[in-house]
CSV table of C-alpha atoms and ligand atoms in Angstrom, one decimal:
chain,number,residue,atom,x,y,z
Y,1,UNK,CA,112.7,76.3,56.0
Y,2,UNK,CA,113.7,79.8,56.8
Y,3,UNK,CA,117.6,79.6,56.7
Y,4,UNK,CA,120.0,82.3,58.2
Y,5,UNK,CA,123.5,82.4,57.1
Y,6,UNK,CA,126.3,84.7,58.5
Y,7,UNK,CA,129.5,84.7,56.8
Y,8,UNK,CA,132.4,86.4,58.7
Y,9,UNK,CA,135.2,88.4,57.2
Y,10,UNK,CA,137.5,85.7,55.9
Y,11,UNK,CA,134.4,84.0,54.0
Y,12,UNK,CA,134.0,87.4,52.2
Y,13,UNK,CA,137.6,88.5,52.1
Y,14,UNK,CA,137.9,89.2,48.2
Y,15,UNK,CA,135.8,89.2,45.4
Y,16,UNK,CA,136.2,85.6,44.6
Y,17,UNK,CA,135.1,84.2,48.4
Y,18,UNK,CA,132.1,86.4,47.5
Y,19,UNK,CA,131.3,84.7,44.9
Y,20,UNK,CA,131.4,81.6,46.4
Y,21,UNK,CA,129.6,82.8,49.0
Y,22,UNK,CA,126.6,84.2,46.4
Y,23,UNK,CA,127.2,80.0,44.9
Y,24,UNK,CA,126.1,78.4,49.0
Y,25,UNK,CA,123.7,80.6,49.4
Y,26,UNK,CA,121.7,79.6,45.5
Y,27,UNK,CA,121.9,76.7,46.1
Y,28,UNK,CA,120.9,76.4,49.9
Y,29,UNK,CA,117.5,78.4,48.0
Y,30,UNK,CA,117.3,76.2,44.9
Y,31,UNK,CA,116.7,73.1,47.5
Y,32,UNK,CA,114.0,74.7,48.7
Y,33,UNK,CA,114.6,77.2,51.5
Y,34,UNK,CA,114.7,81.0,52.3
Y,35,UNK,CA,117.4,82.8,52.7
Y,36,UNK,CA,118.5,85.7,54.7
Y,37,UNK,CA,122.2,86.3,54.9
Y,38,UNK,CA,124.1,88.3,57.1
Y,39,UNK,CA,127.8,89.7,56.2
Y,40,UNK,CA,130.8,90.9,57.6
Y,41,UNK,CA,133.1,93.5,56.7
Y,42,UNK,CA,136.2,91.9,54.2
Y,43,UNK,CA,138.2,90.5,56.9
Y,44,UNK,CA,140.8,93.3,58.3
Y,45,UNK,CA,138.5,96.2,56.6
Y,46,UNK,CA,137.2,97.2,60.1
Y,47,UNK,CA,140.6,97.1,61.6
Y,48,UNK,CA,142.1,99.5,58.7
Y,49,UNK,CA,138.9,102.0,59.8
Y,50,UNK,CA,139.5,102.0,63.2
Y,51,UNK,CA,143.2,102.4,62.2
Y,52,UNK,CA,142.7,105.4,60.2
Y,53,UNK,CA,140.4,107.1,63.0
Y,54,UNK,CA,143.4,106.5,65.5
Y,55,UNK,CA,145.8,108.6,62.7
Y,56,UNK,CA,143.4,111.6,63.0
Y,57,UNK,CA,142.9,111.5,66.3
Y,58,UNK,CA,143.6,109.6,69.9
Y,59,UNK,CA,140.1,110.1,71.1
Y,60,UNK,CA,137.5,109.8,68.0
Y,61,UNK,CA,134.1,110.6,68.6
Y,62,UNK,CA,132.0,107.3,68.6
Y,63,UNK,CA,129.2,108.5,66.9
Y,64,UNK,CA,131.6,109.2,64.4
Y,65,UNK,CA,133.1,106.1,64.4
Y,66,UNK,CA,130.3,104.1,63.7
Y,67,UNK,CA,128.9,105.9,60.9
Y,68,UNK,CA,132.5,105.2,59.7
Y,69,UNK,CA,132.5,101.5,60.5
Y,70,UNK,CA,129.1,100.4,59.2
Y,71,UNK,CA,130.9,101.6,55.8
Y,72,UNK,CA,132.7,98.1,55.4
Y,73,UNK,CA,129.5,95.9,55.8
Y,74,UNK,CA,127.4,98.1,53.8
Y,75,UNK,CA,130.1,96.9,50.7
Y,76,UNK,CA,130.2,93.3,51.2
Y,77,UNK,CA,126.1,92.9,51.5
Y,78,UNK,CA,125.8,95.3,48.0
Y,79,UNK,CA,128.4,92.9,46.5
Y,80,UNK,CA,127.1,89.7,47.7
Y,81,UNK,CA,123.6,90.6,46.6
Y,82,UNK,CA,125.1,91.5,43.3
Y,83,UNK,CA,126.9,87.9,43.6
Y,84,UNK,CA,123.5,86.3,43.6
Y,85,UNK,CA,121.9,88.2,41.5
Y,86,UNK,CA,124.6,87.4,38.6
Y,87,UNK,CA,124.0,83.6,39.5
Y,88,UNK,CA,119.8,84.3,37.9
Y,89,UNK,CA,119.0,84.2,41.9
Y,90,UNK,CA,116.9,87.4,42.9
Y,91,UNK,CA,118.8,88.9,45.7
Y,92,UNK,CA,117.9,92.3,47.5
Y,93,UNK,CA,120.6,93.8,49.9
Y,94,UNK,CA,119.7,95.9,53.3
Y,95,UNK,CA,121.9,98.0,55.1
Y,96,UNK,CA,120.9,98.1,58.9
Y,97,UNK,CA,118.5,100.8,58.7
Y,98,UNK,CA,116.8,99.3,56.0
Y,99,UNK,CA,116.6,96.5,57.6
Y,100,UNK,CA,114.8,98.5,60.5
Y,101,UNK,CA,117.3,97.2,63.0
Y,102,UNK,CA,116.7,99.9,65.8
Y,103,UNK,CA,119.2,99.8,68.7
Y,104,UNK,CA,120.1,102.1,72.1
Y,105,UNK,CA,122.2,105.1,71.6
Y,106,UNK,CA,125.4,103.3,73.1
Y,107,UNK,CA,127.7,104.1,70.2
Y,108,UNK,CA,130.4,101.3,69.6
Y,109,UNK,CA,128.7,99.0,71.4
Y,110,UNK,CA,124.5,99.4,70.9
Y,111,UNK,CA,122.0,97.0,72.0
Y,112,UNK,CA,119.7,95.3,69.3
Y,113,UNK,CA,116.1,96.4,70.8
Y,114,UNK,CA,113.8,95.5,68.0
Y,115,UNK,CA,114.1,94.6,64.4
Y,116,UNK,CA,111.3,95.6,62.1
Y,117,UNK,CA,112.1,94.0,58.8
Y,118,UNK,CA,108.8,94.1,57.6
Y,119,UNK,CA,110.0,94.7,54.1
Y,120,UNK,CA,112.8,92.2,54.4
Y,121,UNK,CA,110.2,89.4,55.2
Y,122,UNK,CA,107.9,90.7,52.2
Y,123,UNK,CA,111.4,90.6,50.0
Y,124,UNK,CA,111.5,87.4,51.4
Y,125,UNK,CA,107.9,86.2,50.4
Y,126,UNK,CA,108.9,88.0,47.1
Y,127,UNK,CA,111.2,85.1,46.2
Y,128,UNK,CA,114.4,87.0,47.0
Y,129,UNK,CA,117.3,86.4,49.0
Y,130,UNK,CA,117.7,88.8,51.1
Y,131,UNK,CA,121.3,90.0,52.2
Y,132,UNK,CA,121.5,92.1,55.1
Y,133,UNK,CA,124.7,93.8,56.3
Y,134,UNK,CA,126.2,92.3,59.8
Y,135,UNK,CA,127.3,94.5,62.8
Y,136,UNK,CA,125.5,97.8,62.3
Y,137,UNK,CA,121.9,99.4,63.7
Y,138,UNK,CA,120.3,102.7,64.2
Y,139,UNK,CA,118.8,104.5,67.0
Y,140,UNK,CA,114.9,104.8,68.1
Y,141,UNK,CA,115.0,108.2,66.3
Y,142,UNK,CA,116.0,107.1,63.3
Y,143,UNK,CA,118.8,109.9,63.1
Y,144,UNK,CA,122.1,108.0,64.4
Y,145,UNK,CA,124.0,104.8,62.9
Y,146,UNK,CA,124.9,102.8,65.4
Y,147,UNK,CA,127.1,99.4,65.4
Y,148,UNK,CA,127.2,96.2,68.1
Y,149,UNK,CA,130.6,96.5,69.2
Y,150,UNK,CA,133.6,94.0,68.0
Y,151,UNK,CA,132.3,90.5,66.0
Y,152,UNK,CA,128.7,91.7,66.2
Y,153,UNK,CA,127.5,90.7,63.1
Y,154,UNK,CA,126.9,87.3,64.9
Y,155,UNK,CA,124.7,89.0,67.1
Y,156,UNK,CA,123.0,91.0,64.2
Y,157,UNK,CA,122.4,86.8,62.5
Y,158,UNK,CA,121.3,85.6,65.8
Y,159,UNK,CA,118.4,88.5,66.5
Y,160,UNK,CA,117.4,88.5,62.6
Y,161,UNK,CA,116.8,84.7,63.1
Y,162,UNK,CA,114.6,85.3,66.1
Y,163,UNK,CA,112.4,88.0,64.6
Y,164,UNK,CA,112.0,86.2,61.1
Y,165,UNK,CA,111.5,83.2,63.6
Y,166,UNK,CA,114.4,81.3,61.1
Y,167,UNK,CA,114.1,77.6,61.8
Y,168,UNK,CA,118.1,77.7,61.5
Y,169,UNK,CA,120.9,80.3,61.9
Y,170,UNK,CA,124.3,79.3,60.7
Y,171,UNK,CA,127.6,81.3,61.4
Y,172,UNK,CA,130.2,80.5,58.5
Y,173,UNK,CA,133.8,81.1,59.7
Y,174,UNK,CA,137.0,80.1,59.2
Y,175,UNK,CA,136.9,77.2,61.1
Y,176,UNK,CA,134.4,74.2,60.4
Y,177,UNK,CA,132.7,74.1,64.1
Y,178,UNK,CA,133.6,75.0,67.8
Y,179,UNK,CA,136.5,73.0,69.1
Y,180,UNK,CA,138.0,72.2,72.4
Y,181,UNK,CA,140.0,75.1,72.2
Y,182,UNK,CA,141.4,77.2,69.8
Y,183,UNK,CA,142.5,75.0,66.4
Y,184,UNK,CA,144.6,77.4,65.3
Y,185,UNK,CA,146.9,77.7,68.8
Y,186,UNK,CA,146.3,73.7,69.5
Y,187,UNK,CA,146.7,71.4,66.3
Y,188,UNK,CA,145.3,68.4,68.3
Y,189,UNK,CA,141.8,70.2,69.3
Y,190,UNK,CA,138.6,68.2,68.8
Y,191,UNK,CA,135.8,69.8,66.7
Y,192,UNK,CA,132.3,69.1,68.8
Y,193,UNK,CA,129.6,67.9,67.0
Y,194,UNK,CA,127.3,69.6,69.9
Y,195,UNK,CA,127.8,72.2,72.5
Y,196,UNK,CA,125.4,73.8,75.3
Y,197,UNK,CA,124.4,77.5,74.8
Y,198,UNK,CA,125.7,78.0,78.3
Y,199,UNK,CA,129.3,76.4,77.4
Y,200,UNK,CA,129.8,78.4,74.3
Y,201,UNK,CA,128.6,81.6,76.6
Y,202,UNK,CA,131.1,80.8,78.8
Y,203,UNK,CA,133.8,80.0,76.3
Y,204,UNK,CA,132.6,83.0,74.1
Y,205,UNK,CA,133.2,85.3,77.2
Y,206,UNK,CA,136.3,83.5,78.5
Y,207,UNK,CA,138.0,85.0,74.8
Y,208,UNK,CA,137.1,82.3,72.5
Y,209,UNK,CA,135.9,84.9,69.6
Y,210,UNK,CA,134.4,82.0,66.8
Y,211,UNK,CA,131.1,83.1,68.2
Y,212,UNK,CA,130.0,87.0,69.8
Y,213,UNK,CA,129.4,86.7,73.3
Y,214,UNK,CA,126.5,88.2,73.5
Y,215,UNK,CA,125.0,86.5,70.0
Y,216,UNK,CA,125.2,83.3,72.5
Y,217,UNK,CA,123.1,85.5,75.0
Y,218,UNK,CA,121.0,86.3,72.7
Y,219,UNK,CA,120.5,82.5,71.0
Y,220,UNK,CA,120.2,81.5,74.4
Y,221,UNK,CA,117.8,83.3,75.8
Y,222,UNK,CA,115.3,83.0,72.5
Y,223,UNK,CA,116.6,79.4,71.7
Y,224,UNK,CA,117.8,80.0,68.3
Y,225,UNK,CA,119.3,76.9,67.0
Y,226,UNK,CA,122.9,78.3,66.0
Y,227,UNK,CA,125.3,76.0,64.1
Y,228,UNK,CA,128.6,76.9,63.1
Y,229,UNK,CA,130.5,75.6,59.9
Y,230,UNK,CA,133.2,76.7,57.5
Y,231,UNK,CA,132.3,78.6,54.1
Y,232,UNK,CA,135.5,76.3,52.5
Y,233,UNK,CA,134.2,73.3,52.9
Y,234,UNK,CA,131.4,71.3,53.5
Y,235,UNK,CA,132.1,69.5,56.5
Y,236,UNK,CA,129.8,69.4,59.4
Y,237,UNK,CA,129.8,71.7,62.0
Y,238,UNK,CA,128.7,72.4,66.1
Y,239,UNK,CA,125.2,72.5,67.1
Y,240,UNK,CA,125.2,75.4,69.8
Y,241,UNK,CA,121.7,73.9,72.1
Y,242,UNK,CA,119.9,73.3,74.9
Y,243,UNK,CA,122.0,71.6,77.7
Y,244,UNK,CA,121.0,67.6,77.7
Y,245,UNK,CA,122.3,65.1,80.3
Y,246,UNK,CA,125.0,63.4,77.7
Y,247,UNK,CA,126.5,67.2,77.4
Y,248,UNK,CA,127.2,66.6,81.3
Y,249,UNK,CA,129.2,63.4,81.8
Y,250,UNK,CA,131.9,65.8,80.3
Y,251,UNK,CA,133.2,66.9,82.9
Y,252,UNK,CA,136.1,70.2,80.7
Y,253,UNK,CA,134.9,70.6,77.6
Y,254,UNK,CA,136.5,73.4,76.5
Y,255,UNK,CA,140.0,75.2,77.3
Y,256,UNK,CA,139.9,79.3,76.1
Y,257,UNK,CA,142.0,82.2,76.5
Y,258,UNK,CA,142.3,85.8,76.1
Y,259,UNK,CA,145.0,88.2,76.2
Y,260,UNK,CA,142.8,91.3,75.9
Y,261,UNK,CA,143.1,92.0,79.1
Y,262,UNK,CA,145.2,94.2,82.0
Y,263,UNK,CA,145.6,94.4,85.5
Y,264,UNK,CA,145.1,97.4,87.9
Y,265,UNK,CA,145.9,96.9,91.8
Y,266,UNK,CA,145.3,99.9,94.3
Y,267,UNK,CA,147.2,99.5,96.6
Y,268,UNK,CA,147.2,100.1,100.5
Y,269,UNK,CA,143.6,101.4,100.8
Y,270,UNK,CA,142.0,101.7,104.2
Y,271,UNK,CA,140.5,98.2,105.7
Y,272,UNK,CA,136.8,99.7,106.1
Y,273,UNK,CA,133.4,99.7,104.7
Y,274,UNK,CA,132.4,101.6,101.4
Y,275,UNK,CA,135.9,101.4,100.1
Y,276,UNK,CA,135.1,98.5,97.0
Y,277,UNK,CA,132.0,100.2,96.7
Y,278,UNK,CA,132.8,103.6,95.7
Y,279,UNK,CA,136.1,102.0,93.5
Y,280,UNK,CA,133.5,100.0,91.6
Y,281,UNK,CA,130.8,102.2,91.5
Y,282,UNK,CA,132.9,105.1,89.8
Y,283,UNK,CA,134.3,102.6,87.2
Y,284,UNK,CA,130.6,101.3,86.5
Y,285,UNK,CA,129.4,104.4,85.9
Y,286,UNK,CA,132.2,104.8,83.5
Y,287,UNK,CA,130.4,102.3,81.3
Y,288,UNK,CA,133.7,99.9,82.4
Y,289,UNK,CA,133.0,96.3,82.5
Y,290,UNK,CA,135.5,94.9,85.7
Y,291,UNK,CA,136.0,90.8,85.0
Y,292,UNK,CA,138.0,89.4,88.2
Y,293,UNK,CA,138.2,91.0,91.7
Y,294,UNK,CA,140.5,90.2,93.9
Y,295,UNK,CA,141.1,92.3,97.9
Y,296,UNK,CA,143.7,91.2,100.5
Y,297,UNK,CA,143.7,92.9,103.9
Y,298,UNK,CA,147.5,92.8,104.9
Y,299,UNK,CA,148.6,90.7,108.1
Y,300,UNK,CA,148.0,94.0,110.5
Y,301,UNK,CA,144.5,94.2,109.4
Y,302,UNK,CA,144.5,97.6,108.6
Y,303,UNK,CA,145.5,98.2,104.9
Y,304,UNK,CA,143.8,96.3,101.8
Y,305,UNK,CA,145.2,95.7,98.1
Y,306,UNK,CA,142.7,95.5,95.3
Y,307,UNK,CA,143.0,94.0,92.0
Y,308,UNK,CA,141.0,94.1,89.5
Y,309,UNK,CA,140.9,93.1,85.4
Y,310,UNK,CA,139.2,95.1,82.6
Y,311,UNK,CA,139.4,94.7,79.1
Y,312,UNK,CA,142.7,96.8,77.7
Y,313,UNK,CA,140.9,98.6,75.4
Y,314,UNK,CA,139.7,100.7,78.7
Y,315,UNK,CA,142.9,100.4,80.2
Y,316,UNK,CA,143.8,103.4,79.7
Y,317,UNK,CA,140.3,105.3,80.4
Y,318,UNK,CA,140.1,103.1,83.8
Y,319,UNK,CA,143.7,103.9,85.0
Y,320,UNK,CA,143.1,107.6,85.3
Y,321,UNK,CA,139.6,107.2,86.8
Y,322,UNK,CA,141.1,104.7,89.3
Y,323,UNK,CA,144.1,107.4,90.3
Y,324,UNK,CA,141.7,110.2,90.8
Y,325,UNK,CA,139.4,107.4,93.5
Y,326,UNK,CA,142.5,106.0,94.9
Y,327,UNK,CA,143.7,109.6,96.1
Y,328,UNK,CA,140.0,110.2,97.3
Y,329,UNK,CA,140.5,107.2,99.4
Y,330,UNK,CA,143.5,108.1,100.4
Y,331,UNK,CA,145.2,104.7,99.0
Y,332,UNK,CA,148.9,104.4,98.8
Y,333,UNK,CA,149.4,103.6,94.9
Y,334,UNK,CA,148.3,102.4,91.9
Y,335,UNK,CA,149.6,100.1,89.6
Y,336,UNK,CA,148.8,98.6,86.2
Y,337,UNK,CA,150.3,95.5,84.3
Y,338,UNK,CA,149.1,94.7,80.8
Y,339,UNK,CA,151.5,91.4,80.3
Y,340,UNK,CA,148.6,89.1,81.4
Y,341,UNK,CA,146.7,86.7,80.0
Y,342,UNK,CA,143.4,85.1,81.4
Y,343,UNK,CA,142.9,80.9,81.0
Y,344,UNK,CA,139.8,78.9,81.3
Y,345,UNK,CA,138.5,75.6,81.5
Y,346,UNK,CA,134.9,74.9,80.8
Y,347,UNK,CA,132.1,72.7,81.2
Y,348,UNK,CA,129.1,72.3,82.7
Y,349,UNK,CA,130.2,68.9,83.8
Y,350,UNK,CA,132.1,70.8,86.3
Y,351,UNK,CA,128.6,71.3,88.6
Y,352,UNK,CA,128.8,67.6,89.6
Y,353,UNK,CA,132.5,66.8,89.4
Y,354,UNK,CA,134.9,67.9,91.9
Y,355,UNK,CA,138.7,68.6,91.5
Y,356,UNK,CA,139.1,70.8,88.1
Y,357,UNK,CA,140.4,73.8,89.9
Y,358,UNK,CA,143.1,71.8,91.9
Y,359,UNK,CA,144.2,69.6,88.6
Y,360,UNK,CA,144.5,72.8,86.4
Y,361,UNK,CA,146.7,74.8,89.3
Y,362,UNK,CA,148.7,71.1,89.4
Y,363,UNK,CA,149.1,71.1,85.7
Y,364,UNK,CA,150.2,75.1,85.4
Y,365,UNK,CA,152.5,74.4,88.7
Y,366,UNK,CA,154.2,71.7,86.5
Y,367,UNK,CA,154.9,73.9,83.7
Y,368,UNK,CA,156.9,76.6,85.6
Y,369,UNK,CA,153.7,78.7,85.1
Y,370,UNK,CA,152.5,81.4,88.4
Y,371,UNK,CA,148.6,82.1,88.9
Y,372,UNK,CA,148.4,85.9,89.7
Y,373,UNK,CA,144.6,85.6,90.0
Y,374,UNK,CA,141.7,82.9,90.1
Y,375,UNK,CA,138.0,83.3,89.5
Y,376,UNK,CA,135.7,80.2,89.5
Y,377,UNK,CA,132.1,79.6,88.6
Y,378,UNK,CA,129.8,76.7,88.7
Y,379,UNK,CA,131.0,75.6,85.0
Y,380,UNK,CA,134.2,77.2,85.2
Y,381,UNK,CA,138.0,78.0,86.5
Y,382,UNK,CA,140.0,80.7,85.4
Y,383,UNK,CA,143.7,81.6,86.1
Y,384,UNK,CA,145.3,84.8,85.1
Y,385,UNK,CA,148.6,84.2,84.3
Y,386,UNK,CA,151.9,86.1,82.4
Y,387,UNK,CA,150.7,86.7,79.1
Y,388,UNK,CA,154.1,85.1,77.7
Y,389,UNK,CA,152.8,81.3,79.0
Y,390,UNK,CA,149.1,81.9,77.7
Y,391,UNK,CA,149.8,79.4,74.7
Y,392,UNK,CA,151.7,77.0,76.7
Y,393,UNK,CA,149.3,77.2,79.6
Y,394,UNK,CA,146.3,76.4,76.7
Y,395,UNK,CA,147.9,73.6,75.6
Y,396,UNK,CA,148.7,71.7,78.6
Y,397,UNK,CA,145.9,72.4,80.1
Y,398,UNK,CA,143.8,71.2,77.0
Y,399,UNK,CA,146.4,68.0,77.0
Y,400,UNK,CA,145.8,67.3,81.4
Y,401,UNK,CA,141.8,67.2,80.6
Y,402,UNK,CA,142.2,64.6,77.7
Y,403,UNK,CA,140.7,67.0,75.8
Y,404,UNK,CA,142.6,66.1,72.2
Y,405,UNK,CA,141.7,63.9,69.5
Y,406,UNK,CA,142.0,60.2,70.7
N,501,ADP,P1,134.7,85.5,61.5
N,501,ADP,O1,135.5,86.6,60.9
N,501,ADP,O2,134.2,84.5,60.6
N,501,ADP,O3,133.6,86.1,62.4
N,501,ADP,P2,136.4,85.0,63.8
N,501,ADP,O4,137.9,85.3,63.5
N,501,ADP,O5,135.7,86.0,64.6
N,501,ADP,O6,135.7,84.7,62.4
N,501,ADP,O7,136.3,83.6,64.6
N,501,ADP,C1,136.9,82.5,64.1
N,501,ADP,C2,138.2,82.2,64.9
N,501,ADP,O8,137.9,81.9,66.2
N,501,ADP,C3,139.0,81.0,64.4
N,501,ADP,O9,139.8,81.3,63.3
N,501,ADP,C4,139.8,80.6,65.7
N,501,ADP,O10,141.1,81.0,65.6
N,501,ADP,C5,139.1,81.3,66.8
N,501,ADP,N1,138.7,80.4,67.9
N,501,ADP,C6,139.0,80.6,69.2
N,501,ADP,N2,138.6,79.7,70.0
N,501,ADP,C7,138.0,78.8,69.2
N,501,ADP,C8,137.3,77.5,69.5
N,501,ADP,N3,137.2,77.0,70.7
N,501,ADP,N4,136.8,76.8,68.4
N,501,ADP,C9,136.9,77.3,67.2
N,501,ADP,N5,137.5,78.5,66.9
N,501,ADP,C10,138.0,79.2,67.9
N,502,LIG,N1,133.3,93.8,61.0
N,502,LIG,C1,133.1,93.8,62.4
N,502,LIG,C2,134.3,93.4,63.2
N,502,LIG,O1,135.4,93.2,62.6
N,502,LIG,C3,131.9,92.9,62.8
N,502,LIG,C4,132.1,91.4,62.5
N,502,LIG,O2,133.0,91.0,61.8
N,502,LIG,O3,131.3,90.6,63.1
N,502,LIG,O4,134.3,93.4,64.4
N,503,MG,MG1,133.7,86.9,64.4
């Protein structure tokens, strides 16, 4: 078999994890396989970078900033292949240009368009392990590094295994498997043995980091096989598949939240048509990804409010784009709250079961808790809610679905 493994920042945190590491990956080869593996940046090393640019300047350049950022994967896939290497295993590491993984030219946040790796699968063939550094691309041209935006080594595992056509990819974390909601917020959270790729795409995008949101895309649309386990032990961990009929007698199989977000309400815009649409339009072209919508037309019928989420790293970029349209439209105000948290429940179950929405608005009501905003899908329900009851809201809600370990 044609193994990948992807081992995030905690499983290469130090010299000794990395070592370890270099040990699960000889002897995943000495029973027979190939190996390519895919690493992180030391966990935190990515944060200190981004840290440092924010000391020099409030706007860095993103061009810049990846060139900068690829730096921390480029150590950890040298040391790891120096790891194996000091274990009598061949080992050859790749940076993402060597790797020929060519991308757009959306700095921060580039698309994977193809991967070349033609002399990562002859290293391959060779007999070595090859170890490839996570997160990190380059442009068409050749000229510009580029990287995948935030957790995107997963994604960088999940399209290597689809163009070495890997019979496995496997994302080593922290954690030993998805669970029914975040382990490290909710004690009682149930590890799942399997999970549908449209459930983890959901969760994944609903805040639940352990996987990339769009390395789910990705697996999903090419069917990678994606199983996630912990590099500390050797427990099983969550097959990420094709949906199958057991997957939907569940009705919530997931509970996820995400306090990355902020709230932006214009306030008193004229009732007519073309009002959303030139809001929207001039924050799309901004390259700003809106997540809920929410208009009400007051009583008289003349005046509208609109709400809207986007992730707080833009906050700031989409509040002064939103002021300039708002006076355009000749809206009365704008106003921005950033104390909010978004929570989810999940699962596919949801497109042939009735009554998840009304028990999780029950279940916050109980709890003292106020929904500022809802958002549904076939598979989902999501409340935004004060961010200061986003753990309590998680873990009643993950108690009301029965979600814990029986
Ligand atoms: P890595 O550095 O290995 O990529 P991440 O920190 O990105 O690891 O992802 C692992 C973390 O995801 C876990 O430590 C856990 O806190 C968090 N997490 C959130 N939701 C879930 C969930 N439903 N199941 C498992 N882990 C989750
Ligand atoms: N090092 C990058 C990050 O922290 C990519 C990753 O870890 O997947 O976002
Ligand atoms: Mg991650």
């Amino acid at each position: 078999m044609l193994i990948i493994q992807k081992y995030g920042g905690t499983s290469v945190a130090n010299v000794e994890r990395i070592k370890a590491v270099a040990e699960r990956v000889v002897k995943t080869a000495k029973e027979g396989h190939k190996v390519a593996v895919v690493v992180s940046a030391m966990a935190g090393e990515t944060d200190k970078l981004i840290n440092l640019a924010h000391q020099v300047s409030s706007a860095p350049r993103e061009r810049e900033m990846d060139l900068m950022l690829s730096s921390g994967e480029r150590v950890t896939c040298a040391l790891t292949a120096i790891a194996i290497e000091e274990l009598g295993h061949k080992a050859m590491a790749f940076t993402g240009r060597q790797m020929g993984i060519i991308t757009d030219d959306v700095h921060t946040k580039a698309k994977i368009e193809k991967i070349a790796g033609e002399r990562a699968k002859k290293a391959l063939d060779d007999g070595y392990i090859i170890v490839v550094a996570g997160f990190q691309g380059i442009t068409e041209s050749g000229s510009d590094v580029t990287t995948l935006g935030r957790g995107g080594s997963d994604l960088s595992a999940v399209a290597i295994a689809s163009a070495l056509n890997a019979d496995l990819c496997e994302i080593y974390t922290d954690v030993d498997g998805v669970y029914t909601t975040d382990p490290n917020i909710v004690p009682e959270a149930r590890k799942l043995d399997k999970i549908s790729y449209e459930e983890m795409l959901e969760l994944a995008s609903l805040g639940a980091k352990v996987l990339q949101t769009r390395s789910v895309e990705f697996a999903m649309k090419y069917e990678v096989p994606v199983v996630v386990r912990s590099s500390f032990n050797d427990n099983q961990g969550t097959l990420v598949t094709k949906e199958d009929e057991e997957m939907e007698k569940v009705v919530v199989s997931g509970v996820a939240y995400d306090k990355n977000q902020a709230k932006i309400t214009v306030m008193g815009v004229p009732d007519k048509p073309g009002i959303a649409a030139k809001l929207f339009k001039g924050i799309a072209d901004a390259g700003i990804v809106v997540d809920i919508i929410v208009q009400n037309v007051s009583s008289d019928g003349k005046a509208a409010d609109i709400s809207f989420t986007v992730p707080r790293t833009d906050t700031k970029k989409t509040l002064k784009l939103t002021e300039r349209i708002a006076t355009e439209l000749g809206a009365k105000g704008v106003d921005i709250r950033e104390d909010i948290a978004k929570i989810s429940v999940v699962g596919v179950g949801m497109r042939t079961h009735s009554g998840v929405a009304s028990q999780m608005f029950e279940t916050l009501a109980k709890h003292g808790v106020n929904i500022i905003m809802i958002s549904t899908s076939e598979i989902k329900v999501s409340c935004i809610i004060d961010a200061k009851y986003a753990e309590l809201a998680v873990r009643v809600l993950h108690e009301a679905f029965g979600l814990a370990e029986s």
